[in-house]
Amino acid sequence: MSAFLDHLPQFWQGLVVTLQLTAASFAGAAVVGLVITALRVSPVRVLRGIGTAYVETFQNLPLLVLLVLAVFGLPEIGVKAGLLETAIVVIALYEAAYLAEALRSGVNAVAAGQGEAARALGLTFSQSLRHVVLPQALRTVIQPIGNIFIALTMNTSLAAAVGVVELTATANRVNLLEAQPIPIFVGAGLAYALIAACAGFVTGRLERRLVMIR
Amino acid sequence: MVSIKRVAALAALTMVGLSACGGTDSGSPAVPGESKKSDVISGVPVAAVADILPGSTMEKIKQRGELIVGGSLDAPLLSQQNPVSGEIEGFDADMGKALAKYIIGEPKVKIVNSASETREALLANGTVDVVFQTYTITPERAKQVAFAGPYYSSGLTLAVRKGTTGIAKPEDLNGKTVIAGANTPAIPAIEKLAPKAKIVTFGSDPECMQALKQERGDVYVQDETLLIANAQKDPSVQLVGKPFTTDPYGIGLKHGDEDFKKFVNGWLTKIQGDGNWQKIWKNSIGTIVPGEATPPEIGSVPGS
C-alpha cells in the first residue's frame, strides 16, 4: 500500500481534476438534458425530431470516439480549446442524452390529467412544464439521475486517453514509477467508489425528502 | 417502417462518424518504413534437447507448442500488427518468434496484448511466459519480475515543430508543455530532469504527433527510434539533440524462475554471437536507423 500512500499529493491532485470534470460536465449535462427533454415532449413535430436525433446520435456513439474526435478533429477545422474544457463539453453533451431519456421517462410518469389540468387553467406549454410537469417528473427520477451521475463519474476516466491528468491518468503515471499496479489501482478505485457512495447517499436522502404523499 | 427508417438513420450517422475518424488519422500511415517480408526467423537456432530441463518452464512451453508473449500491437518498428496481413511485425515481435523457435522448433507465438499496468500481474499468474514490450529494466520492477537481457538499449529524445527555438536539452523543458506517450518511460524521465514541465499524455504515437502539430505542447518526448521514423515521414517536425537517457529493455520473466532466466540469457548470447540479433535489428529498426547496432551486454544493468 506504500506505493499508493507515498504519492498521496499526486493522487489528491488527480482526484481534484476528476471532481472538476464530474461537477462541470454534470452541470452542463443537466442544462442540455433539460432542454432536450423539453424538445422531446413538445407539441411541435420538428422540435421532437431534433430532440430524438440528438439522443440517438449521442447514445449510439462511444464516448471515447467523441473525445478523440473533439480533441484531434476540431483543431483541424480551427476550433481549439484546452484539453480539460474539451473533455468537459464532450462528456456533458454525451451524458445529456442519457439524462434527457431519464427525465422523459419521468415526464411520462406524470399523469396525463396533470398536463390537461394545467392547460385548462390557461398555462402555456413552458409554464405547465415548469410549474406542473417537471417538478413531479424530477421527483420520480431521482434514482436514475443518481445512477447517471455515478456513470458520468466513471466515464470521466476516459478523459485520461486525451491527455487530461485525472485520477486514472495519475494512477497510470504512479504505476510507471512504482510498478505496483494492484495497490495503486485499488487505491484509485476506492476513490471512485467513495464518490459513487456519496452520490448514492445524497440521492437516497433526496428521494426520501422529496417523496410525494398523494 | 419506423424501425427501418431508424436503422437507416443510424447507419448514416455511423458512417459520418467513421469517415470523420479516417480524416483525423490520414496524416499518419499505420506502418512507418517498409517492412520486408520476414524470413529473418528461418536462420535462428533451436535449443539442444539437453537444454530443455525436465519439469522446467521451457519444457512446459515446448509441450504446449506455443510461446505466449505479452506485447504490444501498436508500437511501430517494435511490435505492431500489420492491418493488411494481420501479422505482428517489428523488433520485439521477431525476438519473440525467435525465442519460440529456440524452445519449440517453430516460431509459434501467441501475443497477449499487455500494458504497463498489467504485465507484472500477467507474468506472476502465468498468463504469459515472457514479456517483450520495451520493458525497461529498473530495480523497482526487478522486485516483482525477473529480467533476462537487456536485449536492446534505446534512449529518449526531443522532437519539436520546425522553427521552434529555445529548446535544446531536457532542462529547457521547465515551464513548457511536454507531450509524452501514456505509459512510456518518458514521463518519469521528464519529471526528474524538468520538474516544472507540464506533461500531457496521449495513448498512441500518432496521437502524440497530431497533438504536437496542433500545438497542444511545445515538445514531444519519445524513444529516438520512433521519433526518427516520425521525422522522416513528416517534415514539419524535427529532432533536437542526442538521446538523454539510456533505457535498457529486458525480457520480462516470472520472478524467481532462475532456470528460465539462465536459459533465455543463453539464447540471447547465442543469437548475438551468430549474427541473428543483428539480422532481426536490420529488418525492423534498421530500416529507419542507418548503420549497424551493437547489442547491450547481458546482465549489465541493475535489476537484470
Short mmCIF file of C-alpha atoms in Angstrom, two decimals:
data_model
loop_
_atom_site.label_atom_id
_atom_site.label_comp_id
_atom_site.label_asym_id
_atom_site.label_seq_id
_atom_site.Cartn_x
_atom_site.Cartn_y
_atom_site.Cartn_z
CA MET A 1 0.00 0.00 0.00
CA SER A 2 3.03 2.29 0.43
CA ALA A 3 3.18 2.72 -3.34
CA PHE A 4 -0.22 4.45 -3.05
CA LEU A 5 0.43 6.36 0.18
CA ASP A 6 3.81 7.74 -0.97
CA HIS A 7 2.09 9.54 -3.83
CA LEU A 8 -0.92 10.90 -1.97
CA PRO A 9 -0.35 14.53 -3.10
CA GLN A 10 -0.37 13.41 -6.75
CA PHE A 11 -3.50 11.33 -6.21
CA TRP A 12 -5.17 14.25 -4.48
CA GLN A 13 -4.39 16.45 -7.48
CA GLY A 14 -5.84 13.79 -9.79
CA LEU A 15 -8.94 13.45 -7.64
CA VAL A 16 -9.48 17.23 -7.76
CA VAL A 17 -9.38 17.14 -11.57
CA THR A 18 -11.81 14.19 -11.60
CA LEU A 19 -14.18 16.12 -9.34
CA GLN A 20 -13.91 19.22 -11.56
CA LEU A 21 -14.66 17.12 -14.63
CA THR A 22 -17.58 15.43 -12.89
CA ALA A 23 -19.15 18.57 -11.44
CA ALA A 24 -18.76 20.74 -14.53
CA SER A 25 -19.91 18.13 -17.01
CA PHE A 26 -22.86 17.08 -14.84
CA ALA A 27 -23.98 20.70 -14.58
CA GLY A 28 -23.68 21.05 -18.34
CA ALA A 29 -25.47 17.75 -18.92
CA ALA A 30 -28.33 18.82 -16.63
CA VAL A 31 -28.94 22.02 -18.60
CA VAL A 32 -28.67 20.40 -22.03
CA GLY A 33 -30.64 17.34 -20.88
CA LEU A 34 -33.49 19.51 -19.66
CA VAL A 35 -33.65 21.34 -22.98
CA ILE A 36 -33.63 18.05 -24.91
CA THR A 37 -36.41 16.69 -22.73
CA ALA A 38 -38.49 19.78 -23.41
CA LEU A 39 -37.88 19.27 -27.14
CA ARG A 40 -38.83 15.60 -26.98
CA VAL A 41 -42.17 16.22 -25.27
CA SER A 42 -43.01 19.40 -27.17
CA PRO A 43 -46.14 19.53 -29.33
CA VAL A 44 -44.12 20.69 -32.38
CA ARG A 45 -43.11 17.83 -34.60
CA VAL A 46 -39.83 19.34 -35.86
CA LEU A 47 -38.65 20.03 -32.32
CA ARG A 48 -39.46 16.46 -31.30
CA GLY A 49 -37.43 15.29 -34.29
CA ILE A 50 -34.43 17.38 -33.26
CA GLY A 51 -34.62 16.01 -29.72
CA THR A 52 -34.81 12.41 -30.97
CA ALA A 53 -31.91 12.93 -33.37
CA TYR A 54 -29.77 14.34 -30.55
CA VAL A 55 -30.47 11.43 -28.23
CA GLU A 56 -29.94 8.81 -30.93
CA THR A 57 -26.67 10.40 -32.04
CA PHE A 58 -25.07 10.65 -28.64
CA GLN A 59 -26.37 7.34 -27.30
CA ASN A 60 -25.07 5.48 -30.34
CA LEU A 61 -21.52 6.84 -30.42
CA PRO A 62 -18.97 5.66 -27.86
CA LEU A 63 -17.74 8.43 -25.58
CA LEU A 64 -14.10 7.66 -26.37
CA VAL A 65 -14.76 8.17 -30.09
CA LEU A 66 -16.38 11.52 -29.36
CA LEU A 67 -13.48 12.59 -27.13
CA VAL A 68 -10.83 11.68 -29.68
CA LEU A 69 -12.83 13.35 -32.46
CA ALA A 70 -13.23 16.55 -30.47
CA VAL A 71 -9.62 16.71 -29.28
CA PHE A 72 -7.91 15.87 -32.58
CA GLY A 73 -10.60 16.62 -35.14
CA LEU A 74 -11.84 20.06 -34.12
CA PRO A 75 -8.40 21.78 -34.30
CA GLU A 76 -8.28 20.66 -37.95
CA ILE A 77 -11.21 22.98 -38.65
CA GLY A 78 -9.78 25.73 -36.50
CA VAL A 79 -11.67 25.11 -33.26
CA LYS A 80 -9.20 24.59 -30.44
CA ALA A 81 -9.89 24.64 -26.72
CA GLY A 82 -7.97 23.34 -23.74
CA LEU A 83 -7.98 19.61 -23.10
CA LEU A 84 -9.91 19.83 -19.83
CA GLU A 85 -12.51 22.18 -21.32
CA THR A 86 -12.95 20.00 -24.39
CA ALA A 87 -13.40 16.91 -22.21
CA ILE A 88 -15.99 18.69 -20.03
CA VAL A 89 -18.05 19.80 -23.03
CA VAL A 90 -17.94 16.40 -24.72
CA ILE A 91 -18.86 14.47 -21.55
CA ALA A 92 -21.65 16.98 -20.84
CA LEU A 93 -23.13 16.62 -24.34
CA TYR A 94 -22.84 12.83 -24.19
CA GLU A 95 -24.39 12.40 -20.75
CA ALA A 96 -27.12 14.92 -21.62
CA ALA A 97 -28.61 12.30 -23.97
CA TYR A 98 -28.93 9.80 -21.11
CA LEU A 99 -30.16 12.43 -18.70
CA ALA A 100 -32.80 13.53 -21.21
CA GLU A 101 -34.09 9.97 -21.52
CA ALA A 102 -34.32 9.61 -17.73
CA LEU A 103 -36.16 12.94 -17.49
CA ARG A 104 -38.51 11.98 -20.30
CA SER A 105 -39.48 8.78 -18.51
CA GLY A 106 -40.24 11.00 -15.51
CA VAL A 107 -42.40 13.27 -17.65
CA ASN A 108 -44.25 10.25 -18.99
CA ALA A 109 -44.84 9.10 -15.43
CA VAL A 110 -46.82 12.26 -14.69
CA ALA A 111 -50.47 11.51 -15.27
CA ALA A 112 -51.88 13.00 -18.48
CA GLY A 113 -54.60 14.68 -16.42
CA GLN A 114 -51.98 16.92 -14.80
CA GLY A 115 -50.98 18.42 -18.13
CA GLU A 116 -54.58 18.72 -19.20
CA ALA A 117 -55.49 20.46 -15.96
CA ALA A 118 -52.58 22.88 -16.37
CA ARG A 119 -53.75 23.75 -19.87
CA ALA A 120 -57.32 24.11 -18.68
CA LEU A 121 -56.04 26.67 -16.17
CA GLY A 122 -54.56 28.61 -19.09
CA LEU A 123 -50.88 27.85 -18.56
CA THR A 124 -48.71 27.91 -21.66
CA PHE A 125 -46.65 24.86 -22.67
CA SER A 126 -43.48 26.13 -20.97
CA GLN A 127 -45.40 27.25 -17.88
CA SER A 128 -47.10 23.90 -17.48
CA LEU A 129 -43.75 22.16 -17.95
CA ARG A 130 -42.05 24.41 -15.40
CA HIS A 131 -44.69 24.55 -12.70
CA VAL A 132 -46.64 21.33 -13.05
CA VAL A 133 -44.96 18.57 -15.01
CA LEU A 134 -41.19 18.88 -14.35
CA PRO A 135 -41.37 19.24 -10.53
CA GLN A 136 -43.32 15.99 -10.37
CA ALA A 137 -41.23 14.33 -13.06
CA LEU A 138 -37.94 15.15 -11.32
CA ARG A 139 -39.06 13.54 -8.09
CA THR A 140 -39.74 10.23 -9.77
CA VAL A 141 -36.37 10.09 -11.50
CA ILE A 142 -34.01 10.99 -8.64
CA GLN A 143 -32.60 7.45 -8.51
CA PRO A 144 -31.99 7.12 -12.30
CA ILE A 145 -30.33 10.55 -12.29
CA GLY A 146 -28.15 9.43 -9.39
CA ASN A 147 -27.16 6.41 -11.47
CA ILE A 148 -26.31 8.64 -14.42
CA PHE A 149 -24.21 10.80 -12.11
CA ILE A 150 -22.27 7.73 -10.98
CA ALA A 151 -21.85 6.53 -14.58
CA LEU A 152 -20.64 10.00 -15.53
CA THR A 153 -18.07 9.92 -12.73
CA MET A 154 -16.71 6.63 -14.04
CA ASN A 155 -16.80 7.92 -17.62
CA THR A 156 -14.55 10.85 -16.72
CA SER A 157 -11.71 8.32 -16.60
CA LEU A 158 -11.84 8.22 -20.42
CA ALA A 159 -10.52 11.77 -20.40
CA ALA A 160 -7.18 10.19 -19.42
CA ALA A 161 -6.94 8.98 -23.01
CA VAL A 162 -6.95 12.52 -24.35
CA GLY A 163 -4.33 14.00 -22.08
CA VAL A 164 -6.34 15.12 -19.05
CA VAL A 165 -4.43 14.12 -15.93
CA GLU A 166 -7.28 12.98 -13.71
CA LEU A 167 -7.38 10.11 -11.25
CA THR A 168 -6.88 7.28 -13.76
CA ALA A 169 -4.06 9.04 -15.59
CA THR A 170 -2.41 9.74 -12.24
CA ALA A 171 -2.64 6.08 -11.28
CA ASN A 172 -1.05 5.14 -14.61
CA ARG A 173 1.81 7.55 -14.06
CA VAL A 174 2.48 6.49 -10.50
CA ASN A 175 2.42 2.85 -11.58
CA LEU A 176 5.01 3.56 -14.24
CA LEU A 177 7.37 4.62 -11.46
CA GLU A 178 6.46 2.10 -8.78
CA ALA A 179 5.41 -0.95 -10.82
CA GLN A 180 2.83 -1.85 -8.14
CA PRO A 181 -0.41 -1.90 -10.15
CA ILE A 182 -2.55 -3.67 -7.58
CA PRO A 183 -2.25 -1.25 -4.62
CA ILE A 184 -2.20 1.76 -6.95
CA PHE A 185 -5.32 0.88 -8.94
CA VAL A 186 -7.13 -0.43 -5.87
CA GLY A 187 -6.39 2.94 -4.27
CA ALA A 188 -7.70 4.84 -7.29
CA GLY A 189 -10.71 2.52 -7.40
CA LEU A 190 -11.50 3.27 -3.76
CA ALA A 191 -11.52 6.98 -4.55
CA TYR A 192 -14.04 6.39 -7.35
CA ALA A 193 -16.08 4.16 -5.03
CA LEU A 194 -16.11 6.95 -2.46
CA ILE A 195 -17.54 9.43 -4.99
CA ALA A 196 -20.15 6.87 -6.05
CA ALA A 197 -21.07 6.13 -2.42
CA CYS A 198 -21.54 9.86 -1.72
CA ALA A 199 -23.76 10.17 -4.79
CA GLY A 200 -25.80 7.17 -3.67
CA PHE A 201 -26.17 8.61 -0.18
CA VAL A 202 -27.28 12.00 -1.47
CA THR A 203 -29.83 10.57 -3.92
CA GLY A 204 -31.20 8.34 -1.16
CA ARG A 205 -31.69 11.33 1.14
CA LEU A 206 -33.19 13.45 -1.62
CA GLU A 207 -35.62 10.73 -2.57
CA ARG A 208 -36.89 10.38 0.98
CA ARG A 209 -37.16 14.14 1.50
CA LEU A 210 -38.92 14.90 -1.74
CA VAL A 211 -41.28 11.97 -1.70
CA MET A 212 -44.83 12.94 -2.72
CA ILE A 213 -47.62 11.78 -0.49
CA ARG A 214 -50.74 11.56 -2.54
CA MET B 1 -41.47 1.12 -41.21
CA VAL B 2 -40.41 3.35 -38.39
CA SER B 3 -37.77 0.90 -37.26
CA ILE B 4 -36.34 0.59 -40.78
CA LYS B 5 -36.10 4.36 -41.03
CA ARG B 6 -34.42 4.47 -37.69
CA VAL B 7 -31.88 1.84 -38.68
CA ALA B 8 -31.11 3.74 -41.88
CA ALA B 9 -30.62 6.98 -40.00
CA LEU B 10 -28.34 5.18 -37.59
CA ALA B 11 -26.27 3.70 -40.36
CA ALA B 12 -25.88 7.12 -41.93
CA LEU B 13 -24.79 8.59 -38.63
CA THR B 14 -22.27 5.84 -38.04
CA MET B 15 -20.79 6.39 -41.46
CA VAL B 16 -20.40 10.09 -40.86
CA GLY B 17 -18.61 9.23 -37.63
CA LEU B 18 -16.33 6.74 -39.31
CA SER B 19 -15.32 8.94 -42.18
CA ALA B 20 -14.57 11.73 -39.74
CA CYS B 21 -12.33 9.31 -37.86
CA GLY B 22 -10.45 8.44 -41.00
CA GLY B 23 -9.98 12.13 -41.68
CA THR B 24 -8.16 12.84 -38.45
CA ASP B 25 -5.81 9.93 -38.89
CA SER B 26 -4.96 10.41 -42.53
CA GLY B 27 -1.71 12.26 -41.81
CA SER B 28 -0.07 9.19 -40.33
CA PRO B 29 0.16 5.90 -42.15
CA ALA B 30 -0.02 2.95 -39.81
CA VAL B 31 3.32 1.38 -40.63
CA PRO B 32 6.46 3.51 -40.87
CA GLY B 33 9.23 2.12 -43.05
CA GLU B 34 8.60 -0.76 -45.42
CA SER B 35 8.73 -4.00 -43.54
CA LYS B 36 10.45 -6.60 -45.64
CA LYS B 37 8.66 -9.91 -45.55
CA SER B 38 10.38 -11.57 -42.64
CA ASP B 39 12.45 -14.61 -43.37
CA VAL B 40 14.73 -13.45 -40.57
CA ILE B 41 13.44 -16.19 -38.31
CA SER B 42 14.45 -19.02 -40.64
CA GLY B 43 18.11 -18.86 -39.61
CA VAL B 44 17.74 -18.72 -35.85
CA PRO B 45 18.99 -21.66 -33.79
CA VAL B 46 16.97 -24.32 -31.97
CA ALA B 47 17.93 -25.35 -28.44
CA ALA B 48 19.61 -28.68 -27.82
CA VAL B 49 17.34 -31.25 -26.22
CA ALA B 50 19.60 -31.30 -23.15
CA ASP B 51 18.92 -27.59 -22.54
CA ILE B 52 15.19 -28.16 -22.09
CA LEU B 53 15.35 -29.31 -18.48
CA PRO B 54 12.63 -31.73 -17.41
CA GLY B 55 9.86 -30.04 -15.41
CA SER B 56 11.07 -26.56 -16.40
CA THR B 57 9.15 -23.66 -17.90
CA MET B 58 10.88 -24.38 -21.23
CA GLU B 59 9.54 -27.93 -21.25
CA LYS B 60 6.04 -26.71 -20.44
CA ILE B 61 6.16 -24.26 -23.35
CA LYS B 62 7.53 -26.94 -25.69
CA GLN B 63 4.74 -29.33 -24.76
CA ARG B 64 2.15 -26.62 -25.31
CA GLY B 65 3.66 -25.95 -28.74
CA GLU B 66 3.22 -22.20 -28.42
CA LEU B 67 5.05 -19.39 -26.65
CA ILE B 68 2.72 -16.89 -25.01
CA VAL B 69 4.22 -13.41 -25.24
CA GLY B 70 3.00 -10.28 -23.52
CA GLY B 71 3.45 -7.49 -26.04
CA SER B 72 2.01 -4.54 -27.90
CA LEU B 73 0.08 -4.45 -31.14
CA ASP B 74 0.58 -0.74 -31.76
CA ALA B 75 4.28 0.01 -31.38
CA PRO B 76 5.74 0.90 -34.79
CA LEU B 77 9.03 -0.87 -35.65
CA LEU B 78 8.84 -2.85 -32.42
CA SER B 79 5.59 -4.76 -32.22
CA GLN B 80 2.82 -3.63 -34.50
CA GLN B 81 0.04 -5.60 -36.09
CA ASN B 82 0.02 -5.17 -39.85
CA PRO B 83 -3.55 -4.11 -40.66
CA VAL B 84 -3.47 -5.90 -44.02
CA SER B 85 -1.87 -9.25 -43.22
CA GLY B 86 -2.71 -9.44 -39.52
CA GLU B 87 0.93 -10.37 -38.85
CA ILE B 88 2.68 -8.73 -35.92
CA GLU B 89 5.88 -7.12 -37.10
CA GLY B 90 8.87 -5.41 -35.57
CA PHE B 91 11.92 -5.97 -33.43
CA ASP B 92 10.16 -7.16 -30.26
CA ALA B 93 7.77 -9.34 -32.24
CA ASP B 94 10.59 -11.03 -34.18
CA MET B 95 12.59 -11.56 -30.99
CA GLY B 96 9.56 -13.34 -29.53
CA LYS B 97 9.27 -15.54 -32.63
CA ALA B 98 12.99 -16.32 -32.48
CA LEU B 99 12.70 -17.38 -28.83
CA ALA B 100 9.68 -19.52 -29.67
CA LYS B 101 11.66 -21.23 -32.40
CA TYR B 102 14.55 -21.79 -30.00
CA ILE B 103 12.30 -23.56 -27.49
CA ILE B 104 9.73 -25.28 -29.69
CA GLY B 105 11.47 -25.61 -33.03
CA GLU B 106 8.85 -23.48 -34.77
CA PRO B 107 8.25 -19.72 -34.48
CA LYS B 108 4.81 -20.18 -32.94
CA VAL B 109 3.81 -17.33 -30.66
CA LYS B 110 0.60 -16.01 -29.26
CA ILE B 111 0.75 -12.33 -28.39
CA VAL B 112 -1.34 -11.27 -25.44
CA ASN B 113 -1.84 -7.53 -25.64
CA SER B 114 -0.44 -6.35 -22.33
CA ALA B 115 0.03 -2.90 -20.88
CA SER B 116 2.40 -1.40 -18.38
CA GLU B 117 -0.22 -1.72 -15.64
CA THR B 118 -0.86 -5.41 -16.30
CA ARG B 119 2.41 -7.03 -17.26
CA GLU B 120 3.73 -7.73 -13.75
CA ALA B 121 0.46 -9.45 -12.90
CA LEU B 122 0.34 -11.36 -16.22
CA LEU B 123 3.82 -12.76 -15.54
CA ALA B 124 3.12 -13.51 -11.89
CA ASN B 125 -0.04 -15.50 -12.55
CA GLY B 126 1.39 -17.31 -15.56
CA THR B 127 -0.92 -15.86 -18.23
CA VAL B 128 2.14 -15.09 -20.35
CA ASP B 129 5.51 -16.85 -20.47
CA VAL B 130 7.60 -13.83 -21.40
CA VAL B 131 7.12 -10.10 -21.98
CA PHE B 132 8.71 -8.36 -24.97
CA GLN B 133 7.39 -4.82 -24.68
CA THR B 134 10.06 -2.12 -24.41
CA TYR B 135 10.19 -3.25 -20.80
CA THR B 136 12.85 -1.02 -19.24
CA ILE B 137 14.79 -2.82 -16.53
CA THR B 138 14.53 -0.98 -13.21
CA PRO B 139 15.37 -2.14 -9.67
CA GLU B 140 11.72 -1.46 -8.60
CA ARG B 141 10.37 -3.74 -11.29
CA ALA B 142 13.05 -6.37 -10.65
CA LYS B 143 11.47 -6.94 -7.22
CA GLN B 144 8.40 -8.37 -8.96
CA VAL B 145 9.62 -9.89 -12.19
CA ALA B 146 12.88 -11.40 -13.42
CA PHE B 147 14.62 -9.75 -16.35
CA ALA B 148 16.69 -11.57 -18.93
CA GLY B 149 18.89 -9.38 -21.04
CA PRO B 150 18.98 -6.42 -21.65
CA TYR B 151 18.39 -7.35 -25.27
CA TYR B 152 18.23 -3.81 -26.60
CA SER B 153 19.11 -0.35 -25.40
CA SER B 154 17.44 2.82 -26.50
CA GLY B 155 17.12 6.40 -25.37
CA LEU B 156 14.60 9.22 -25.18
CA THR B 157 15.00 12.34 -27.22
CA LEU B 158 13.07 15.52 -28.05
CA ALA B 159 11.08 16.43 -31.13
CA VAL B 160 9.71 19.90 -31.86
CA ARG B 161 7.84 21.65 -34.66
CA LYS B 162 10.26 23.01 -37.22
CA GLY B 163 11.33 26.52 -36.33
CA THR B 164 10.89 26.16 -32.56
CA THR B 165 13.67 27.87 -30.64
CA GLY B 166 14.75 27.77 -27.02
CA ILE B 167 14.62 24.01 -26.61
CA ALA B 168 17.96 22.27 -26.86
CA LYS B 169 18.21 19.99 -23.83
CA PRO B 170 15.81 18.33 -21.37
CA GLU B 171 16.37 21.04 -18.72
CA ASP B 172 14.86 23.57 -21.15
CA LEU B 173 11.51 21.86 -20.69
CA ASN B 174 10.88 23.52 -17.31
CA GLY B 175 7.76 25.65 -17.64
CA LYS B 176 6.91 24.18 -21.05
CA THR B 177 4.09 21.85 -22.01
CA VAL B 178 5.54 18.49 -22.91
CA ILE B 179 3.76 15.75 -24.85
CA ALA B 180 4.55 12.15 -24.00
CA GLY B 181 3.06 8.77 -24.69
CA ALA B 182 0.93 7.48 -21.82
CA ASN B 183 2.72 4.65 -20.03
CA THR B 184 6.14 5.41 -21.53
CA PRO B 185 9.33 5.89 -19.53
CA ALA B 186 9.32 9.47 -20.85
CA ILE B 187 7.01 10.58 -18.02
CA PRO B 188 9.27 9.76 -15.04
CA ALA B 189 12.32 10.91 -17.03
CA ILE B 190 10.80 14.36 -17.65
CA GLU B 191 9.61 14.63 -14.06
CA LYS B 192 13.16 14.00 -12.92
CA LEU B 193 15.04 16.32 -15.31
CA ALA B 194 12.48 19.10 -15.65
CA PRO B 195 10.21 19.03 -12.59
CA LYS B 196 8.41 22.22 -13.65
CA ALA B 197 7.32 20.88 -17.03
CA LYS B 198 3.63 20.28 -17.60
CA ILE B 199 3.18 16.82 -19.08
CA VAL B 200 0.22 15.89 -21.29
CA THR B 201 -0.08 12.29 -22.35
CA PHE B 202 -1.87 10.58 -25.20
CA GLY B 203 -2.39 6.89 -25.79
CA SER B 204 -0.55 6.32 -29.04
CA ASP B 205 2.33 7.71 -31.06
CA PRO B 206 0.17 9.07 -33.93
CA GLU B 207 -1.97 10.92 -31.36
CA CYS B 208 1.13 12.46 -29.78
CA MET B 209 2.38 13.58 -33.21
CA GLN B 210 -1.01 15.08 -34.03
CA ALA B 211 -1.01 16.88 -30.68
CA LEU B 212 2.48 18.28 -31.34
CA LYS B 213 1.42 19.58 -34.75
CA GLN B 214 -1.79 21.04 -33.30
CA GLU B 215 0.35 22.93 -30.75
CA ARG B 216 -1.03 21.16 -27.71
CA GLY B 217 2.55 21.14 -26.47
CA ASP B 218 5.96 22.56 -27.33
CA VAL B 219 7.87 19.33 -27.49
CA TYR B 220 7.28 15.59 -27.79
CA VAL B 221 9.49 13.26 -25.78
CA GLN B 222 9.72 9.72 -27.10
CA ASP B 223 12.11 6.93 -27.94
CA GLU B 224 14.66 8.13 -30.51
CA THR B 225 13.90 5.34 -33.00
CA LEU B 226 10.24 6.24 -33.15
CA LEU B 227 10.98 9.95 -33.50
CA ILE B 228 13.43 9.37 -36.34
CA ALA B 229 10.73 7.40 -38.13
CA ASN B 230 8.20 10.19 -37.47
CA ALA B 231 10.51 12.97 -38.66
CA GLN B 232 11.22 11.09 -41.87
CA LYS B 233 7.51 10.86 -42.62
CA ASP B 234 6.66 14.35 -41.53
CA PRO B 235 8.99 17.20 -42.49
CA SER B 236 7.19 19.69 -40.21
CA VAL B 237 8.78 18.02 -37.19
CA GLN B 238 12.46 17.91 -36.26
CA LEU B 239 14.61 16.21 -33.63
CA VAL B 240 16.66 18.20 -31.12
CA GLY B 241 19.93 16.99 -29.61
CA LYS B 242 21.03 13.49 -28.72
CA PRO B 243 19.19 10.94 -26.58
CA PHE B 244 19.35 11.98 -22.93
CA THR B 245 18.51 8.67 -21.29
CA THR B 246 19.57 5.07 -21.67
CA ASP B 247 16.71 2.64 -21.40
CA PRO B 248 17.83 -0.96 -21.27
CA TYR B 249 14.98 -3.18 -22.41
CA GLY B 250 14.71 -6.56 -20.72
CA ILE B 251 12.73 -9.71 -21.35
CA GLY B 252 10.22 -10.00 -18.52
CA LEU B 253 10.02 -13.43 -16.89
CA LYS B 254 8.29 -14.83 -13.85
CA HIS B 255 10.04 -13.72 -10.67
CA GLY B 256 12.33 -16.36 -9.20
CA ASP B 257 12.42 -18.66 -12.25
CA GLU B 258 16.24 -18.85 -12.34
CA ASP B 259 16.42 -21.78 -14.79
CA PHE B 260 14.32 -19.99 -17.37
CA LYS B 261 16.27 -16.75 -16.95
CA LYS B 262 19.56 -18.62 -17.47
CA PHE B 263 18.06 -20.35 -20.50
CA VAL B 264 16.85 -17.09 -22.08
CA ASN B 265 20.15 -15.35 -21.39
CA GLY B 266 21.91 -18.28 -23.00
CA TRP B 267 19.70 -17.90 -26.07
CA LEU B 268 20.42 -14.16 -26.24
CA THR B 269 24.17 -14.79 -26.07
CA LYS B 270 23.81 -17.32 -28.88
CA ILE B 271 21.83 -15.11 -31.28
CA GLN B 272 24.06 -12.11 -30.55
CA GLY B 273 27.10 -14.23 -31.37
CA ASP B 274 25.85 -15.75 -34.62
CA GLY B 275 24.52 -12.55 -36.17
CA ASN B 276 20.80 -13.31 -35.85
CA TRP B 277 20.22 -10.45 -33.40
CA GLN B 278 21.78 -8.07 -35.92
CA LYS B 279 19.64 -9.53 -38.71
CA ILE B 280 16.43 -9.03 -36.73
CA TRP B 281 17.50 -5.46 -35.92
CA LYS B 282 18.30 -4.70 -39.58
CA ASN B 283 14.88 -5.98 -40.63
CA SER B 284 12.97 -3.75 -38.21
CA ILE B 285 14.63 -0.77 -36.52
CA GLY B 286 17.46 -0.88 -39.08
CA THR B 287 15.01 0.09 -41.84
CA ILE B 288 14.90 3.56 -40.23
CA VAL B 289 18.16 3.93 -38.31
CA PRO B 290 21.24 3.84 -40.55
CA GLY B 291 24.39 1.89 -39.72
CA GLU B 292 24.91 -1.14 -37.53
CA ALA B 293 23.75 -1.75 -33.98
CA THR B 294 25.58 -3.45 -31.17
CA PRO B 295 23.55 -5.36 -28.60
CA PRO B 296 24.00 -4.35 -24.95
CA GLU B 297 25.92 -6.61 -22.61
CA ILE B 298 23.70 -9.16 -20.89
CA GLY B 299 23.30 -8.59 -17.16
CA SER B 300 25.00 -5.19 -17.38
CA VAL B 301 22.33 -3.10 -15.62
CA PRO B 302 20.99 -3.18 -12.05
CA GLY B 303 17.90 -5.37 -11.96
CA SER B 304 18.93 -7.70 -14.77
#
